[in-house]
Coordinates of C-alpha atoms and ligand atoms in Angstrom, one line a residue:
M1 CA -68.7 -19.9 32.4
T2 CA -71.0 -17.0 33.3
S3 CA -71.8 -14.7 30.4
I4 CA -70.2 -11.3 30.7
T5 CA -72.7 -8.5 30.6
Q6 CA -72.0 -5.4 28.6
T7 CA -71.3 -3.4 31.7
S8 CA -68.7 -5.8 33.0
Q9 CA -67.1 -5.9 29.5
D10 CA -66.8 -2.2 29.6
E11 CA -65.3 -2.4 33.1
I12 CA -62.7 -5.0 32.0
F13 CA -61.7 -2.8 29.0
Q14 CA -61.4 0.3 31.2
T15 CA -59.2 -1.6 33.7
M16 CA -57.0 -3.2 31.0
S17 CA -56.5 0.1 29.2
M18 CA -55.7 1.9 32.4
S19 CA -53.1 -0.7 33.5
S20 CA -51.5 -1.4 30.0
P21 CA -48.0 0.0 29.3
A22 CA -49.3 0.7 25.8
S23 CA -51.1 3.9 24.8
M24 CA -54.5 2.8 23.5
Y25 CA -57.2 4.6 21.6
I26 CA -60.3 3.9 19.7
I27 CA -61.3 5.5 16.5
Q28 CA -64.8 5.4 15.1
D29 CA -66.0 7.1 12.0
G30 CA -62.6 8.7 11.6
R31 CA -62.7 10.4 15.0
F32 CA -61.1 9.6 18.4
V33 CA -63.8 8.3 20.7
F34 CA -61.6 6.9 23.5
A35 CA -58.0 7.2 24.7
N36 CA -56.3 5.9 27.8
H37 CA -54.2 8.2 30.0
R38 CA -50.9 6.9 28.5
F39 CA -52.0 8.0 25.1
L40 CA -53.1 11.4 26.4
D41 CA -49.8 11.8 28.3
R42 CA -47.8 10.9 25.3
I43 CA -49.4 13.4 23.0
G44 CA -50.0 16.0 25.7
L45 CA -53.7 16.6 24.8
T46 CA -56.7 16.7 27.0
E47 CA -59.6 14.3 26.2
D48 CA -61.6 17.2 24.8
E49 CA -58.8 18.4 22.6
L50 CA -58.3 14.9 21.3
L51 CA -61.9 14.5 20.2
N52 CA -61.3 17.3 17.7
T53 CA -58.0 16.1 16.4
D54 CA -57.4 14.2 13.2
Q55 CA -55.3 11.2 13.9
Y56 CA -53.0 11.9 10.9
D57 CA -52.0 15.2 12.4
L58 CA -50.1 13.2 15.0
I59 CA -48.1 11.3 12.5
H60 CA -44.9 12.3 10.6
P61 CA -46.1 13.3 7.1
E62 CA -43.6 11.0 5.5
D63 CA -44.9 8.0 7.4
S64 CA -48.7 8.7 7.2
E65 CA -49.3 6.8 4.0
M66 CA -47.3 3.8 5.2
V67 CA -49.3 3.8 8.5
R68 CA -52.6 4.0 6.6
Q69 CA -51.6 1.0 4.4
N70 CA -50.3 -1.1 7.3
A71 CA -53.4 -0.3 9.4
I72 CA -55.7 -1.5 6.5
E73 CA -53.6 -4.7 6.1
M74 CA -53.8 -5.3 9.8
L75 CA -57.6 -4.9 9.9
K76 CA -57.9 -7.3 7.0
G77 CA -55.7 -9.8 8.9
I78 CA -52.9 -9.7 6.3
R79 CA -50.4 -8.0 8.6
T80 CA -49.7 -9.4 12.0
T81 CA -46.6 -7.6 13.4
P82 CA -46.6 -4.1 14.7
Y83 CA -45.5 -1.3 12.3
E84 CA -43.2 1.5 13.4
Y85 CA -43.6 5.2 12.6
R86 CA -42.7 8.6 13.8
A87 CA -45.4 10.4 15.8
Y88 CA -45.6 13.9 17.3
N89 CA -46.9 15.2 20.5
K90 CA -48.6 18.6 21.1
A91 CA -45.2 20.2 21.7
G92 CA -44.0 19.0 18.3
E93 CA -41.6 16.5 19.8
M94 CA -41.0 13.4 17.7
M95 CA -41.1 9.9 19.0
W96 CA -41.0 6.4 17.5
V97 CA -43.9 4.1 18.1
A98 CA -44.7 0.5 17.3
E99 CA -48.4 0.1 16.8
T100 CA -51.0 -2.6 16.2
V101 CA -54.7 -2.1 15.3
T102 CA -57.7 -4.4 15.7
S103 CA -61.2 -4.1 14.5
I104 CA -63.7 -4.1 17.4
Q105 CA -67.3 -3.4 18.3
Y106 CA -67.5 -0.2 20.4
Q107 CA -70.9 0.8 21.8
G108 CA -72.5 -1.6 19.4
R109 CA -70.8 -0.3 16.3
R110 CA -67.6 -1.0 14.3
A111 CA -64.5 0.8 15.5
V112 CA -60.7 0.5 15.4
L113 CA -58.7 -0.2 18.6
G114 CA -55.1 1.1 18.4
S115 CA -52.4 0.1 20.8
A116 CA -48.9 1.6 20.6
L117 CA -45.6 1.4 22.5
N118 CA -43.1 4.3 22.6
I119 CA -39.9 2.8 21.2
T120 CA -38.0 6.0 20.9
E121 CA -35.3 5.0 23.4
Q122 CA -34.9 1.6 21.8
K123 CA -34.6 3.2 18.3
K124 CA -32.0 5.6 19.6
A125 CA -30.0 2.8 21.0
E126 CA -30.3 0.9 17.7
E127 CA -29.2 3.9 15.8
T128 CA -26.2 4.5 18.1
L129 CA -25.3 0.9 17.7
K130 CA -25.6 1.1 13.9
A131 CA -23.6 4.3 13.8
Q132 CA -20.9 2.6 16.0
K133 CA -20.8 -0.4 13.7
E134 CA -20.6 1.8 10.6
L135 CA -17.7 3.7 12.3
I136 CA -15.9 0.5 13.1
D137 CA -16.5 -0.8 9.6
N138 CA -15.2 2.5 8.2
I139 CA -12.1 2.4 10.4
L140 CA -11.4 -1.2 9.4
A141 CA -11.9 -0.5 5.8
T142 CA -9.5 2.5 5.8
I143 CA -6.7 0.9 7.9
P144 CA -4.0 0.0 5.5
D145 CA -2.8 -2.9 7.7
A146 CA -4.6 -6.3 7.5
V147 CA -6.8 -6.8 10.6
L148 CA -8.2 -10.0 11.9
V149 CA -10.4 -10.4 15.0
V150 CA -10.4 -13.9 16.5
G151 CA -12.9 -15.1 19.1
R152 CA -12.2 -17.1 22.3
D153 CA -13.1 -20.2 20.4
S154 CA -10.3 -19.5 17.9
N155 CA -12.8 -18.8 15.1
V156 CA -12.4 -15.6 13.1
I157 CA -15.1 -13.0 14.0
L158 CA -14.2 -10.6 11.3
A159 CA -11.5 -9.3 8.9
N160 CA -11.0 -6.0 7.1
T161 CA -10.7 -5.2 3.4
A162 CA -6.9 -5.0 3.6
F163 CA -6.8 -8.5 5.0
Y164 CA -9.0 -9.9 2.2
D165 CA -6.8 -8.1 -0.4
A166 CA -3.5 -9.3 1.1
F167 CA -4.6 -12.9 1.7
G168 CA -6.6 -13.2 -1.6
M169 CA -9.6 -14.7 0.4
N170 CA -13.2 -13.7 0.7
K171 CA -15.6 -13.3 3.6
R172 CA -17.0 -16.8 3.3
E173 CA -13.6 -18.4 3.6
V174 CA -12.6 -16.3 6.6
E175 CA -15.5 -15.3 8.9
G176 CA -16.5 -18.0 11.3
R177 CA -13.7 -20.3 10.2
P178 CA -11.0 -21.6 12.6
V179 CA -8.0 -19.2 12.5
S180 CA -5.7 -22.2 11.9
E181 CA -7.2 -22.6 8.4
I182 CA -6.2 -19.1 7.6
I183 CA -2.9 -18.5 9.3
L184 CA -0.6 -21.5 8.8
A185 CA 2.3 -20.6 11.1
P186 CA 2.3 -23.0 14.1
H187 CA 4.3 -20.7 16.3
L188 CA 1.9 -17.9 15.7
L189 CA -1.1 -20.1 16.6
K190 CA 0.6 -21.2 19.8
S191 CA 1.2 -17.6 20.8
L192 CA -2.4 -16.6 19.9
L193 CA -3.6 -19.3 22.2
K194 CA -1.6 -17.7 25.1
I195 CA -3.4 -14.4 24.5
L196 CA -6.8 -16.1 24.3
L197 CA -6.1 -17.9 27.5
D198 CA -5.1 -14.6 29.2
Q199 CA -1.5 -15.7 29.8
E200 CA -0.1 -12.7 27.8
P201 CA -1.6 -9.3 27.0
Q202 CA 0.3 -8.7 23.7
I203 CA 2.8 -10.6 21.5
N204 CA 4.5 -9.4 18.3
L205 CA 6.2 -11.9 16.0
E206 CA 7.2 -12.5 12.4
F207 CA 6.1 -15.3 10.2
K208 CA 6.3 -16.5 6.6
Q209 CA 3.3 -17.5 4.6
E210 CA 2.5 -18.0 1.0
L211 CA -0.1 -15.4 -0.1
K212 CA -1.6 -15.5 -3.5
G213 CA 1.2 -17.8 -4.6
N214 CA 4.0 -15.7 -3.4
A215 CA 6.2 -16.2 -0.3
K216 CA 5.6 -13.3 2.0
T217 CA 7.1 -12.2 5.3
L218 CA 4.6 -10.7 7.8
V219 CA 4.8 -9.1 11.2
V220 CA 1.8 -9.7 13.4
S221 CA 0.9 -7.8 16.5
M222 CA -1.6 -9.7 18.6
M223 CA -3.4 -8.3 21.6
K224 CA -6.2 -9.2 23.9
M225 CA -9.5 -7.6 23.1
G226 CA -11.7 -7.4 26.3
E227 CA -13.5 -10.7 26.9
K228 CA -14.2 -11.2 23.3
G229 CA -11.0 -12.6 22.0
A230 CA -7.9 -11.2 20.2
L231 CA -7.1 -8.5 17.7
L232 CA -4.4 -9.3 15.1
I233 CA -2.8 -6.5 13.0
L234 CA -0.6 -7.9 10.2
D235 CA 2.0 -5.9 8.3
N236 CA 3.7 -7.1 5.1
V237 CA 7.4 -6.6 5.5
T238 CA 8.5 -8.7 2.6
E239 CA 10.1 -5.8 0.7
E240 CA 12.0 -4.5 3.7
R241 CA 13.4 -7.9 4.4
Q242 CA 14.4 -8.4 0.8
K243 CA 16.2 -5.0 0.9
Q244 CA 18.0 -6.0 4.1
E245 CA 19.1 -9.2 2.5
R246 CA 20.3 -7.4 -0.6
L247 CA 22.1 -4.8 1.5
F248 CA 23.8 -7.7 3.3
L249 CA 24.7 -9.1 -0.2
T250 CA 26.2 -5.8 -1.3
D251 CA 28.2 -5.7 1.9
R252 CA 29.5 -9.1 1.0
L253 CA 30.2 -8.0 -2.6
S254 CA 32.1 -5.0 -1.4
S255 CA 34.2 -7.2 0.9
I256 CA 34.8 -9.5 -2.1
G257 CA 35.9 -6.4 -3.9
E258 CA 38.3 -5.5 -1.1
M259 CA 39.7 -9.0 -1.1
S260 CA 40.3 -9.0 -4.8
A261 CA 42.0 -5.6 -4.5
G262 CA 44.3 -7.2 -1.9
V263 CA 45.0 -10.2 -4.2
A264 CA 45.7 -7.9 -7.1
H265 CA 48.0 -5.9 -5.0
E266 CA 49.9 -9.0 -4.0
L267 CA 50.2 -10.1 -7.7
N268 CA 51.3 -6.7 -8.9
N269 CA 54.8 -6.9 -7.6
P270 CA 55.8 -10.4 -8.9
L271 CA 54.2 -9.5 -12.2
T272 CA 56.2 -6.3 -12.5
G273 CA 59.2 -8.4 -11.7
I274 CA 58.4 -10.9 -14.5
V275 CA 57.7 -8.1 -17.0
S276 CA 60.9 -6.2 -16.4
L277 CA 63.1 -9.3 -16.1
S278 CA 61.8 -10.7 -19.4
Q279 CA 62.3 -7.3 -20.9
L280 CA 65.9 -7.3 -19.7
L281 CA 66.4 -10.8 -21.1
L282 CA 65.1 -9.8 -24.5
E283 CA 67.5 -6.8 -24.5
S284 CA 70.4 -9.1 -23.8
N285 CA 70.1 -10.7 -27.3
P286 CA 69.1 -14.3 -26.3
P287 CA 69.5 -17.2 -28.8
E288 CA 66.8 -17.1 -31.4
D289 CA 65.0 -20.4 -30.2
L290 CA 64.7 -18.8 -26.7
R291 CA 63.7 -15.4 -27.9
E292 CA 60.3 -16.5 -29.0
D293 CA 59.5 -18.1 -25.6
I294 CA 60.8 -15.1 -23.7
T295 CA 58.7 -12.8 -25.9
D296 CA 55.6 -15.0 -25.0
I297 CA 56.4 -14.8 -21.3
H298 CA 56.9 -11.0 -21.6
N299 CA 53.6 -10.5 -23.5
E300 CA 51.5 -12.8 -21.3
A301 CA 52.9 -11.3 -18.1
Q302 CA 52.1 -7.9 -19.4
R303 CA 48.6 -9.0 -20.2
A304 CA 48.2 -10.3 -16.7
A305 CA 49.7 -7.1 -15.3
S306 CA 47.2 -5.0 -17.2
I307 CA 44.3 -7.1 -15.9
V308 CA 45.6 -6.7 -12.4
K309 CA 46.0 -3.0 -12.9
N310 CA 42.4 -2.7 -14.1
L311 CA 41.2 -4.6 -11.1
L312 CA 43.1 -2.3 -8.9
T313 CA 41.6 0.8 -10.6
F314 CA 38.1 -0.4 -10.1
S315 CA 38.3 -1.9 -6.7
R316 CA 40.6 0.6 -5.1
K317 CA 38.8 3.0 -2.7
H318 CA 40.1 6.3 -3.8
A319 CA 39.9 9.0 -1.2
P320 CA 37.8 11.5 -3.2
V321 CA 40.0 14.2 -4.7
R322 CA 38.3 17.1 -6.3
E323 CA 40.2 18.9 -9.0
S324 CA 39.4 21.4 -11.7
I325 CA 38.8 19.3 -14.8
Q326 CA 37.1 19.7 -18.2
L327 CA 34.4 17.0 -18.4
N328 CA 35.2 16.4 -22.1
R329 CA 38.4 14.7 -21.0
I330 CA 36.6 12.3 -18.6
I331 CA 34.0 11.5 -21.3
E332 CA 36.7 10.7 -23.8
D333 CA 38.5 8.4 -21.4
V334 CA 35.2 6.5 -20.7
L335 CA 34.4 6.1 -24.4
L336 CA 37.9 4.9 -25.0
L337 CA 37.5 2.3 -22.3
R338 CA 34.4 1.0 -24.1
A339 CA 35.6 1.6 -27.7
Y340 CA 36.4 -2.1 -28.3
E341 CA 32.9 -3.3 -27.2
H342 CA 31.2 -0.5 -29.2
K343 CA 33.0 -1.7 -32.3
V344 CA 32.2 -5.4 -31.9
N345 CA 28.6 -4.7 -30.9
N346 CA 28.0 -2.3 -33.8
I347 CA 27.4 0.7 -31.7
K348 CA 28.1 4.1 -33.4
V349 CA 29.2 6.7 -31.0
A350 CA 29.0 10.4 -32.0
T351 CA 30.3 13.1 -29.7
H352 CA 29.5 16.8 -29.7
L353 CA 31.8 18.1 -27.1
A354 CA 31.8 21.8 -26.6
P355 CA 35.5 22.9 -27.1
D356 CA 35.2 25.9 -24.7
L357 CA 33.6 23.9 -21.9
P358 CA 34.4 25.5 -18.6
E359 CA 36.2 23.4 -16.1
V360 CA 34.3 22.0 -13.1
V361 CA 35.6 20.9 -9.8
V362 CA 35.0 17.2 -9.5
D363 CA 36.5 13.9 -8.4
Y364 CA 37.9 12.3 -11.6
H365 CA 37.2 8.7 -10.6
Q366 CA 33.7 9.3 -9.3
M367 CA 32.7 11.2 -12.5
Q368 CA 34.3 8.4 -14.5
Q369 CA 32.1 6.0 -12.7
V370 CA 29.0 8.1 -13.3
F371 CA 29.6 8.3 -17.1
L372 CA 30.7 4.7 -17.3
N373 CA 27.5 3.5 -15.6
I374 CA 25.3 5.6 -18.0
V375 CA 27.2 4.3 -21.0
L376 CA 27.0 0.6 -19.8
N377 CA 23.2 1.0 -19.3
A378 CA 22.8 2.5 -22.8
E379 CA 24.8 -0.4 -24.2
S380 CA 22.6 -3.0 -22.6
A381 CA 19.4 -1.1 -23.5
M382 CA 20.5 -0.9 -27.2
A383 CA 21.5 -4.5 -27.2
E384 CA 17.9 -5.3 -26.2
V385 CA 16.4 -3.9 -29.4
K386 CA 19.2 -5.7 -31.4
N387 CA 19.6 -3.0 -34.2
P388 CA 23.0 -1.5 -34.6
G389 CA 23.0 1.2 -31.9
S390 CA 23.7 4.8 -31.8
L391 CA 24.9 6.7 -28.8
I392 CA 25.2 10.5 -29.0
V393 CA 27.2 12.3 -26.2
T394 CA 26.9 16.0 -26.0
T395 CA 28.4 18.6 -23.6
R396 CA 27.2 22.1 -23.3
R397 CA 27.6 25.2 -21.2
L398 CA 24.2 26.5 -20.0
N399 CA 23.7 29.4 -17.6
G400 CA 26.4 28.6 -15.1
L401 CA 26.0 24.9 -15.6
V402 CA 27.8 22.3 -17.6
T403 CA 25.5 19.6 -19.0
V404 CA 26.3 16.3 -20.4
S405 CA 23.7 14.2 -22.2
F406 CA 23.8 10.6 -23.4
S407 CA 21.2 9.7 -25.9
D408 CA 20.7 6.2 -27.0
D409 CA 18.2 4.5 -29.5
G410 CA 17.3 1.7 -27.2
P411 CA 13.7 0.9 -26.0
G412 CA 13.4 4.0 -23.8
I413 CA 12.0 4.0 -20.2
P414 CA 8.3 3.6 -19.3
Q415 CA 7.0 6.9 -18.1
E416 CA 6.3 5.5 -14.6
N417 CA 9.9 4.4 -14.2
L418 CA 11.7 7.6 -15.2
H419 CA 12.2 8.5 -11.5
R420 CA 12.4 5.0 -10.1
V421 CA 15.5 4.0 -12.2
F422 CA 17.5 6.0 -9.7
D423 CA 16.2 4.0 -6.7
P424 CA 18.7 1.6 -5.2
F425 CA 17.9 -2.0 -6.4
F426 CA 15.6 -0.9 -9.1
T427 CA 16.4 -3.0 -12.1
T428 CA 14.5 -4.5 -15.0
K429 CA 17.3 -6.9 -15.7
E430 CA 17.2 -10.6 -14.9
V431 CA 18.7 -11.9 -11.7
G432 CA 22.5 -12.0 -12.0
K433 CA 22.6 -9.4 -14.8
G434 CA 21.6 -6.2 -12.9
T435 CA 22.1 -5.1 -9.4
G436 CA 20.0 -2.0 -9.8
L437 CA 22.8 0.0 -8.0
G438 CA 24.4 1.7 -11.0
L439 CA 22.1 4.7 -11.3
S440 CA 21.6 5.1 -7.6
I441 CA 25.4 5.4 -7.2
C442 CA 25.4 7.9 -10.0
Y443 CA 22.7 9.8 -8.3
G444 CA 24.6 9.9 -5.0
I445 CA 27.8 11.1 -6.7
V446 CA 26.2 13.8 -8.8
T447 CA 24.2 15.2 -5.9
Q448 CA 27.3 15.2 -3.7
H449 CA 28.8 17.4 -6.4
G450 CA 25.9 19.8 -6.2
G451 CA 24.5 18.7 -9.5
K452 CA 21.5 16.9 -10.9
I453 CA 20.9 13.7 -12.9
Y454 CA 17.7 12.8 -14.6
A455 CA 16.4 10.7 -17.5
K456 CA 13.9 11.5 -20.2
N457 CA 12.6 9.7 -23.3
N458 CA 13.6 10.9 -26.8
A459 CA 11.0 12.1 -29.2
G460 CA 11.8 9.2 -31.6
K461 CA 13.1 6.3 -29.6
G462 CA 15.5 5.6 -26.8
A463 CA 16.3 7.5 -23.6
T464 CA 18.5 10.4 -22.7
F465 CA 20.4 10.7 -19.4
I466 CA 21.4 14.2 -18.4
V467 CA 24.0 15.2 -15.9
E468 CA 24.2 18.9 -14.8
L469 CA 27.0 20.2 -12.7
P470 CA 27.5 23.8 -11.5
V471 CA 30.6 25.5 -13.0
D472 CA 31.6 26.8 -9.6
S473 CA 31.0 23.5 -7.8
Q474 CA 33.6 22.8 -5.2
Ligands
ADP1 N1 19.6 3.9 -21.4 C1 18.6 3.2 -20.8 N2 17.5 2.8 -21.5 C2 16.5 2.1 -20.9 N3 16.4 1.8 -19.6 C3 17.5 2.1 -18.9 C4 18.6 2.9 -19.4 N4 19.4 3.1 -18.4 C5 18.9 2.5 -17.3 N5 17.7 1.9 -17.6 C6 16.8 1.2 -16.6 O1 17.2 1.6 -15.3 C7 17.4 0.4 -14.5 C8 18.4 0.7 -13.4 O2 19.7 0.9 -13.9 P1 20.9 0.7 -12.9 O3 20.6 1.4 -11.7 O4 22.1 1.0 -13.7 O5 20.8 -0.9 -12.6 P2 21.0 -2.2 -13.5 O6 21.8 -1.7 -14.7 O7 21.8 -3.1 -12.6 O8 19.7 -2.7 -13.8 C9 17.8 -0.6 -15.5 O9 17.5 -1.9 -15.1 C10 16.9 -0.3 -16.7 O10 15.6 -0.8 -16.6
MG2 MG1 23.4 -0.5 -14.7

């Protein structure tokens, strides 16, 4: 190899610095002593102007200390990768550069050779990408539905917060795992495959899966997502389905009600016959040994007839008839209906019924049902706390309203449930004991009468239910 003379070394350096895509400069004794045309172009200075410029004037003040440190580390050989910083040109425009520095000999003395690439465009692209990713993350985090993205290889690419919450799983158990480990419904996986294989653009279906130990019903909407895979949006419809099932049940219950009304009706006539014939027999002075038996027949038939009559009153659909009535009367009837139970269950009932209570226009049977439901609830609430109970019923006239209140000394109602108790199917009773329909029926009836019904807790213990009806209701 021929030795390279100083002149040809300079030539090589000149050529390289001219053709390099990097902006290059040399600094000696803290001053610029050389710059290639890219460097001059980038900062928009002439060679003469550059000679009188401090290099740190070209660097963003927040970055200059970092640049100084990194340059020192590089010159010591500690740092090997380029460092990035914000630089300015003469016009004050900012750009991102990635720079490396090397220690060299320049004209026989120590100098620093800097070489920098303008990475502004790349930085911008990176930032846009980062912003887009953040936006997507934010959207995914705020969407209330569970979202799952599945790649063409059937592995999960990502899931959102709602998904992790609903499925009770974490990122590690989901991301990158086969979707068949996460969603266990075979028919869903088969349909998903169709979407991934481009046979269908979108499929919606319902499936059941146990989530966090509870059986859930979910609706999934699956669609093709470009070439990347498929997007799954999952909606928990467990409560809706349960409500539908219960509605179906109440439908059935009401048809059972109708059927028993029919049966009661059929039994009513023969029973009336037995009651009146046995009565006639008794009046015809039968022999003493028969008399006892006939009396038994008469009494038992009468008992059966009264059961049937009760059944009829409760299951018959009355066409609503509104008449002018004093509510005190309905309340007394309801309390009489429950008097026996109150006695055996040690419930003391006190009434404060305003004697001059104005009449209201209501349907007797419907209002009876409202007050009966409230009283029955109070009974079971008081039974819960086991002490002898106390029920206080008060009627009042209050600014064009008639108010009825029922105060019990049961456990009261948790604050958060005071409104919910009127929701259909809201019940705290065990399965088979409560339907959660009582108060929602009351609510419906009272509002139909232009009134209000609400509950509050007593200062001491127990709850009070209040019904307000307008005096001029029609
Ligand atoms: N007097 C009361 N004291 C405490 N809780 C009550 C009272 N009345 C009603 N509730 C609550 O309201 C719920 C709904 O009542 P309701 O609609 O009649 O349905 P159900 O009696 O079938 O549960 C009850 O389950 C109970 O939790
Ligand atoms: Mg009830």
